[in-house]
Coordinates of C-alpha atoms in Angstrom, one line a residue:
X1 CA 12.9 34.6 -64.9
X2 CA 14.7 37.8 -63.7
X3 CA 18.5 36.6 -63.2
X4 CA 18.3 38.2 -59.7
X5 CA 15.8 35.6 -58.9
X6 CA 17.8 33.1 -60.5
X7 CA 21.0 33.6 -58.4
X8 CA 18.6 33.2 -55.1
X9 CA 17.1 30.3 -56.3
X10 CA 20.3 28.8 -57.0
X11 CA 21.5 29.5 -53.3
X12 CA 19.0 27.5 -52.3
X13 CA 17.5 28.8 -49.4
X14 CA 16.1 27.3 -46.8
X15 CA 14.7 28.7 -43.3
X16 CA 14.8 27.9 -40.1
X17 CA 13.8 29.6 -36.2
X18 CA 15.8 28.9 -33.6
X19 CA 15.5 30.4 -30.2
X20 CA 13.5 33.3 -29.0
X21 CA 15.1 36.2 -26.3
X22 CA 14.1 38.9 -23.8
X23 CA 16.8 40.4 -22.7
X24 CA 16.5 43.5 -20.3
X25 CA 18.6 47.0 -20.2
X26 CA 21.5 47.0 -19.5
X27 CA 22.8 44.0 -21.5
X28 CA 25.0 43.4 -24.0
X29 CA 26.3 40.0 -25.7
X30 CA 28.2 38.7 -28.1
X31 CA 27.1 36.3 -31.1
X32 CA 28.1 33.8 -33.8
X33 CA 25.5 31.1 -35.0
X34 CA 27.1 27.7 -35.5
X35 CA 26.1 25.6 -38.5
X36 CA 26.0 22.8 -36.0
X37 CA 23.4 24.5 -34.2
X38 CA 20.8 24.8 -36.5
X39 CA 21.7 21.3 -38.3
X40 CA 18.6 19.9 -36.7
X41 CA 16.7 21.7 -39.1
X42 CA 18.6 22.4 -42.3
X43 CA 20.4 19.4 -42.3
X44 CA 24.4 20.4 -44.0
X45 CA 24.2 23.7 -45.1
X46 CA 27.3 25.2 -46.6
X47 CA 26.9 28.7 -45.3
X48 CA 24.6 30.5 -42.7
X49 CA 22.6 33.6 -43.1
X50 CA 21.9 34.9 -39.4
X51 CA 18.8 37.0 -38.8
X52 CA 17.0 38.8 -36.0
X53 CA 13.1 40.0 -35.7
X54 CA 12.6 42.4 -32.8
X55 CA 9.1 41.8 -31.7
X56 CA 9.4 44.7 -29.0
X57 CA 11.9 47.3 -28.1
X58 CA 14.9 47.8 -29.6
X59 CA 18.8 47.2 -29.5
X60 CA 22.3 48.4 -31.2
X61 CA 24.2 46.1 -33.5
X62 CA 27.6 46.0 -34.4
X63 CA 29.5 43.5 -36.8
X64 CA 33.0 42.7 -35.2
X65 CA 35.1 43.0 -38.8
X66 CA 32.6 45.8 -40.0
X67 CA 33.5 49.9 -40.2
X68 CA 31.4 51.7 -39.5
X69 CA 28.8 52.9 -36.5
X70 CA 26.6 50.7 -34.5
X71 CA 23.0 49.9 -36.2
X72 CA 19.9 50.4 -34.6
X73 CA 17.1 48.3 -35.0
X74 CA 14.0 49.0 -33.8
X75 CA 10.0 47.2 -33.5
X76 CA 8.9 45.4 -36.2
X77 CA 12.9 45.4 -38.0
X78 CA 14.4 42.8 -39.1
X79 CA 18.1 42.6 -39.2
X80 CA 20.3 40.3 -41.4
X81 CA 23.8 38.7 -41.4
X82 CA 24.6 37.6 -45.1
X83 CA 28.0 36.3 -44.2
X84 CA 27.2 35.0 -40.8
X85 CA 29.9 37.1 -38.9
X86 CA 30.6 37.4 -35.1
X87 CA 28.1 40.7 -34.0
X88 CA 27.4 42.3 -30.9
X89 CA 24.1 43.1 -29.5
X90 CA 23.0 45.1 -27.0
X91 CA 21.2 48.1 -25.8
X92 CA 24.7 49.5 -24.8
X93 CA 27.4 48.3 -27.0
X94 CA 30.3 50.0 -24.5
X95 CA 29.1 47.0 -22.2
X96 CA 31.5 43.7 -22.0
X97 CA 29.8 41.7 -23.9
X98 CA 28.5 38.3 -22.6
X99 CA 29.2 35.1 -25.0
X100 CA 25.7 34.5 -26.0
X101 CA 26.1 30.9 -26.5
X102 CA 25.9 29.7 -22.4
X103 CA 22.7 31.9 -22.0
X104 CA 20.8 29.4 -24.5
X105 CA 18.6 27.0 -22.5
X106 CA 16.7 24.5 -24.1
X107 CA 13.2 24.1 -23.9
X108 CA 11.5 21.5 -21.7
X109 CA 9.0 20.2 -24.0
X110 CA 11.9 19.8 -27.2
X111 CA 10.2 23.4 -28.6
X112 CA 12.8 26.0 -29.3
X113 CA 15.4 27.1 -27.2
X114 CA 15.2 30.0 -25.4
X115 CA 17.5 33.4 -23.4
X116 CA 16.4 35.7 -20.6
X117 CA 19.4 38.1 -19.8
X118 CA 20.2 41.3 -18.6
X119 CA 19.0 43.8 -15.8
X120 CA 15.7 45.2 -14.6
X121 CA 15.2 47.8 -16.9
X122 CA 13.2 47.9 -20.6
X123 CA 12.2 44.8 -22.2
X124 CA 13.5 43.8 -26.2
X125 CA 11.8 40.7 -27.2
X126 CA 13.1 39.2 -30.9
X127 CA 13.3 35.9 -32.7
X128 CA 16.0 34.8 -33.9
X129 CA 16.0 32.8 -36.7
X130 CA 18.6 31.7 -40.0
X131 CA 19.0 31.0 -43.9
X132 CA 21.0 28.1 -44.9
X133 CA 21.8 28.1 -48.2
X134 CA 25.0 26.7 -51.0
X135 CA 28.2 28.3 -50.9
X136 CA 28.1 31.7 -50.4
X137 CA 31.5 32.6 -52.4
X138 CA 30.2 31.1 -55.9
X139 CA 27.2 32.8 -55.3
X140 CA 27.7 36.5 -57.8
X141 CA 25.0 38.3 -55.1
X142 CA 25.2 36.8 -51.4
X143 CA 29.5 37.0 -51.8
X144 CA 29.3 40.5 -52.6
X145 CA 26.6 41.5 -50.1
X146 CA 27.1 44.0 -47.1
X147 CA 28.2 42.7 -43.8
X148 CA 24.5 43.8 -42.4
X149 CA 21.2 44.4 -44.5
X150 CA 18.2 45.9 -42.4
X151 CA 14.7 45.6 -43.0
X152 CA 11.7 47.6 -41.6
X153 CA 8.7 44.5 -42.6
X154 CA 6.0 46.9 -42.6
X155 CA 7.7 48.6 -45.2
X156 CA 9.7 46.3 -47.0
X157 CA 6.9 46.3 -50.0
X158 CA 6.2 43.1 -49.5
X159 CA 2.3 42.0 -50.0
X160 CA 0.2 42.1 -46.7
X161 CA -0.5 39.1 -46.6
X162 CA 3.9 38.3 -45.9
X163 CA 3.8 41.3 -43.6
X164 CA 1.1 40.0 -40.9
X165 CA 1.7 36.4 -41.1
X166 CA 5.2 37.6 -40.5
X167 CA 4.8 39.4 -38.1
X168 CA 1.8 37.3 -36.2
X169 CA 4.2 33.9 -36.6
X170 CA 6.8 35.8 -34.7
X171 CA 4.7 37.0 -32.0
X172 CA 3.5 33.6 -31.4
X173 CA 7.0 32.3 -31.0
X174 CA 8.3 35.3 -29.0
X175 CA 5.3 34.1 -26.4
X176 CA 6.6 30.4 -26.2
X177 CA 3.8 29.2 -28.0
X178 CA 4.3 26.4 -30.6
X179 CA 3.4 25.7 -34.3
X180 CA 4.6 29.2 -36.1
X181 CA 8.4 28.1 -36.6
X182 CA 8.1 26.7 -40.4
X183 CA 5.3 29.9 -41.2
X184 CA 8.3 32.1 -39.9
X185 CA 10.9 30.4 -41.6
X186 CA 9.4 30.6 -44.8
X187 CA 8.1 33.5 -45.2
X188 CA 12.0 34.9 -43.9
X189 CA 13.1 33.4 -46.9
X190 CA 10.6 36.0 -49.1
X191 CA 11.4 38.8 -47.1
X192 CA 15.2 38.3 -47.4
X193 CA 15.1 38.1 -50.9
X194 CA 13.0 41.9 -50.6
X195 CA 15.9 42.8 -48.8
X196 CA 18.5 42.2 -51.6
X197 CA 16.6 43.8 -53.7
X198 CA 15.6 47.0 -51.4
X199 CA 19.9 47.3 -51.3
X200 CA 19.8 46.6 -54.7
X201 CA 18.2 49.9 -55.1
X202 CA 19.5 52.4 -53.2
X203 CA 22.8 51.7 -54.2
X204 CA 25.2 54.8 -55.5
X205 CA 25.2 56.0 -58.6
X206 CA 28.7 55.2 -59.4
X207 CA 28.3 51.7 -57.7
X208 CA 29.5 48.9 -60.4
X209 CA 28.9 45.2 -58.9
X210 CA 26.6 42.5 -60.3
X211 CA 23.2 44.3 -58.5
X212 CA 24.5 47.6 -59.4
X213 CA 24.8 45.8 -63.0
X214 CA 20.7 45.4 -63.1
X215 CA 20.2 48.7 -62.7
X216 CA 21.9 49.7 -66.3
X217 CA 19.5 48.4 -68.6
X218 CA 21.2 46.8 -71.2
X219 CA 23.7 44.9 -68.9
X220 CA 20.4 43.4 -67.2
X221 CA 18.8 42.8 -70.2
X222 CA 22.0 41.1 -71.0
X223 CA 21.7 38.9 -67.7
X224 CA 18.3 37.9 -68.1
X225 CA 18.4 37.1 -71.2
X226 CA 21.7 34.6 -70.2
X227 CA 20.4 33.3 -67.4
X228 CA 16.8 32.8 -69.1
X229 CA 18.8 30.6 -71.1
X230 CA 22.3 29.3 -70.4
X231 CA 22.2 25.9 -72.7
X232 CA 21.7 28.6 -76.1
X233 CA 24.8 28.8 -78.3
X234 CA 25.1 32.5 -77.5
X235 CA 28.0 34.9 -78.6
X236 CA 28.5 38.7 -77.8
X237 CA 27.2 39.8 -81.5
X238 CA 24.2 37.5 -80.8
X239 CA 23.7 38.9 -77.0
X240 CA 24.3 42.7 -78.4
X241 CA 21.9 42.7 -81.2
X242 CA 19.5 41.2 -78.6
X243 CA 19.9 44.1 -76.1
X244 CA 20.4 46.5 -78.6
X245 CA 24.3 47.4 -78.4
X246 CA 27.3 46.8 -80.3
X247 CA 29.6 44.0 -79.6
X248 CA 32.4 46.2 -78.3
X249 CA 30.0 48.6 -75.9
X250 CA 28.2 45.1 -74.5
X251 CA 31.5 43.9 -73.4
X252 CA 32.6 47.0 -72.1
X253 CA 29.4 47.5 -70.2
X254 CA 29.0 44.4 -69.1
X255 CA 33.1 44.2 -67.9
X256 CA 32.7 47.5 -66.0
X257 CA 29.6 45.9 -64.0
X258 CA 29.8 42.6 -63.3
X259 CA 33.7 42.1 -63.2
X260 CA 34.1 39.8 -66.6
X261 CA 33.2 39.9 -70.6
X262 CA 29.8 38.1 -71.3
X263 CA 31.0 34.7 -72.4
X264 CA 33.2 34.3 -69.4
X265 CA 30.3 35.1 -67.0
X266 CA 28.2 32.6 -68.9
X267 CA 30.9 29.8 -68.6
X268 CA 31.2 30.4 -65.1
X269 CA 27.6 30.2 -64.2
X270 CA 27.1 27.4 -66.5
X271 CA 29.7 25.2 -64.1
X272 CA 27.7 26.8 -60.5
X273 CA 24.5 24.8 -62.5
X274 CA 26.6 21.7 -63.7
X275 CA 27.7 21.6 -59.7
X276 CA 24.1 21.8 -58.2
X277 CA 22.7 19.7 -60.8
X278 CA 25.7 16.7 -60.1
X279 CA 24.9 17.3 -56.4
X280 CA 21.3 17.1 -55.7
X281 CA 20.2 14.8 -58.8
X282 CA 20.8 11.7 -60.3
X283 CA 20.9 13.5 -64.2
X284 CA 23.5 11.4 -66.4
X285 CA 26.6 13.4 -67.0
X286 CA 25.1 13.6 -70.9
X287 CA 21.9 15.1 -69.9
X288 CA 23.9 17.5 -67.6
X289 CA 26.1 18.7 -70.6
X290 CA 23.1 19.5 -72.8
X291 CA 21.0 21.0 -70.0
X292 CA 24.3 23.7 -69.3
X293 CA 25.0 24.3 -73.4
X294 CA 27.3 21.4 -74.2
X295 CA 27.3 19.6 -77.5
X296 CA 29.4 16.6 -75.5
X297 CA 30.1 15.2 -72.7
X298 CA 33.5 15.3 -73.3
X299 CA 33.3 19.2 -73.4
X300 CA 31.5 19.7 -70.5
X301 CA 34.0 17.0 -68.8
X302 CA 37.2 19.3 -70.0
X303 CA 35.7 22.1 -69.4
X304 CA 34.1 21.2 -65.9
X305 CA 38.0 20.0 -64.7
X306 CA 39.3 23.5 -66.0
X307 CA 37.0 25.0 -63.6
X308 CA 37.0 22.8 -60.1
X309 CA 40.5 20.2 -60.9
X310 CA 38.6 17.3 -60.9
X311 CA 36.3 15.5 -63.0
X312 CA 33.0 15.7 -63.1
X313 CA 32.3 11.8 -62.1
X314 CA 35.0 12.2 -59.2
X315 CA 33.5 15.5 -57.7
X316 CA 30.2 14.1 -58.0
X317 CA 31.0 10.9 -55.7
X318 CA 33.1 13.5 -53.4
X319 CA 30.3 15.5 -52.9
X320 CA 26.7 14.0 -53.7
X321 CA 24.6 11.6 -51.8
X322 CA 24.5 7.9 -53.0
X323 CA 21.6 8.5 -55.7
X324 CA 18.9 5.3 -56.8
X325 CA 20.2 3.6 -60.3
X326 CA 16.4 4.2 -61.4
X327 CA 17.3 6.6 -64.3
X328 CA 14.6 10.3 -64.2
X329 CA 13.5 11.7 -67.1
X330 CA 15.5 14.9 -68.4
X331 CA 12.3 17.0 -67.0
X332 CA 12.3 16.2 -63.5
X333 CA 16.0 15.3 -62.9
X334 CA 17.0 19.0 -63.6
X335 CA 13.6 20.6 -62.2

């Protein structure tokens, strides 16, 4: 596993549709998606990715806290909101912009909700949909993502197969007709993973960051290789002669990248694992140690208080579900 994939499928992400707009030129509106909103569907998520599909026309974006000049997204675009910040949308930003939260009406027939807004003039049809996902600051890619990604989907070099069904599933929902919501939702959680990685790329030169980091070949290889693994006894000598540096140059490398020596990135994403693991399984505090490269429980106890000020039994009951006592094999409890 690429450690790029493993950070997402840490995050846990989960999709979810929920409205569909026309508005007409002139409009312009203001917007910030509650996590109460889309509970329905994701259930408590601890942060919100925000996304919008235009199915026709086009409109300018601007993120409230963001420099910079207004975005234009276009037909078949796909716009995204990593942190979930207050935007404004329009097709003329110098507008007053309209809270968008009383032009929501709910649908009839319990389908999605719906807007209609604006004047009399051209038509922009999108979906708008989200991403819950885990925290977003202990996350070393969504907390260090831009305020905005944008996406064009026929281009985003995802298969065809993601593209069409994509784009068919919002076309379906844009006409108020049922049944394409968890297609869409899905398949938003591929393509926003393509989107990562298309910034990913086209980053600077002189960009240092943890995604700038995989593209210097030895500090990914150094990733990988870490997150491939995180319960081996590894050490920088071990790591080095494994990507094919010196002890000293690794650590440098790897500090001027990601923001911390090897070893301390390792012990920090060893306790993000411990954390997910404690929440959303009923693993023994034993099999959690050895699954994150303990040789005790009582080190992975110490070293799990060091990191969040609490014990590892007492954040557990703070923040998991009430679990069954039936006891899961080591396999399936960490799966």
């Amino acid at each position: 596993m690429d450690a790029l994939s493993d950070v997402l499928r840490v995050a846990r992400l989960t999709g979810g549709v929920f409205l569909h707009a026309e508005f007409f030129a002139p409009w312009c509106t203001r917007t910030h998606v509650s996590p109460t909103r889309c509970a329905p569907v994701l259930g408590p998520a601890s942060h919100l990715i925000v996304y919008h599909y235009i199915v026709e026309g086009e409109l300018r974006v601007r993120v409230e806290r963001a420099q910079g000049d207004d975005v234009v997204v276009q037909t078949g675009e796909l716009v995204l909101l990593p942190h979930n910040d207050a935007h404004v949308m329009g097709s003329d930003l110098s507008l007053p912009a309209v809270p968008g939260g009383p032009m929501i009406q709910p649908s009839e027939d319990g389908g999605l909700s719906s807007i209609r807004h604006g004047g009399t003039g051209r038509l922009t049809r999108m979906v708008c949909g989200f991403l819950g996902c885990a925290s977003e600051s202990d996350n070393p890619v969504l907390s260090i993502l831009p305020p905005l990604l944008k996406l064009t989907v026929g281009d985003a070099g995802a298969a065809d197969w993601i593209r069409t069904t994509f784009q068919f599933a919002a076309e379906e929902i844009a006409s108020g007709r049922p049944g394409s919501e968890a297609v869409m939702a899905k398949l938003s959680e591929l393509l926003f993973v393509q989107a990562v990685r298309r910034y990913a790329e086209c980053l600077p030169e002189d960009q240092t960051g943890w995604l700038a980091g995989l593209r210097e070949p030895h500090v990914a290889r150094a990733l990988a290789l870490l997150h491939h693994d995180i319960a081996h006894p590894w050490t920088v000598d071990d790591l080095g002669r494994a990507v094919g540096l010196s002890r000293s140059v690794l650590a440098e490398r790897f500090s001027r990248f990601i923001g911390m020596p090897p070893m301390q990135y390792l012990a920090r994403w060893r306790m993000q694992i411990a954390a997910q693991t404690l929440k959303t399984t009923a693993s023994s505090l034993a099999e959690v140690a050895t699954a994150t490269g303990y040789d005790s429980e009582a080190a992975f106890s110490r070293a799990f208080k060091r990191a969040f000020g609490e014990s590892p039994g007492t954040w557990r009951r703070r923040s998991a579900p009430t679990w069954p006592r039936t006891r899961r094999s080591r396999g399936s409890s960490l799966g």
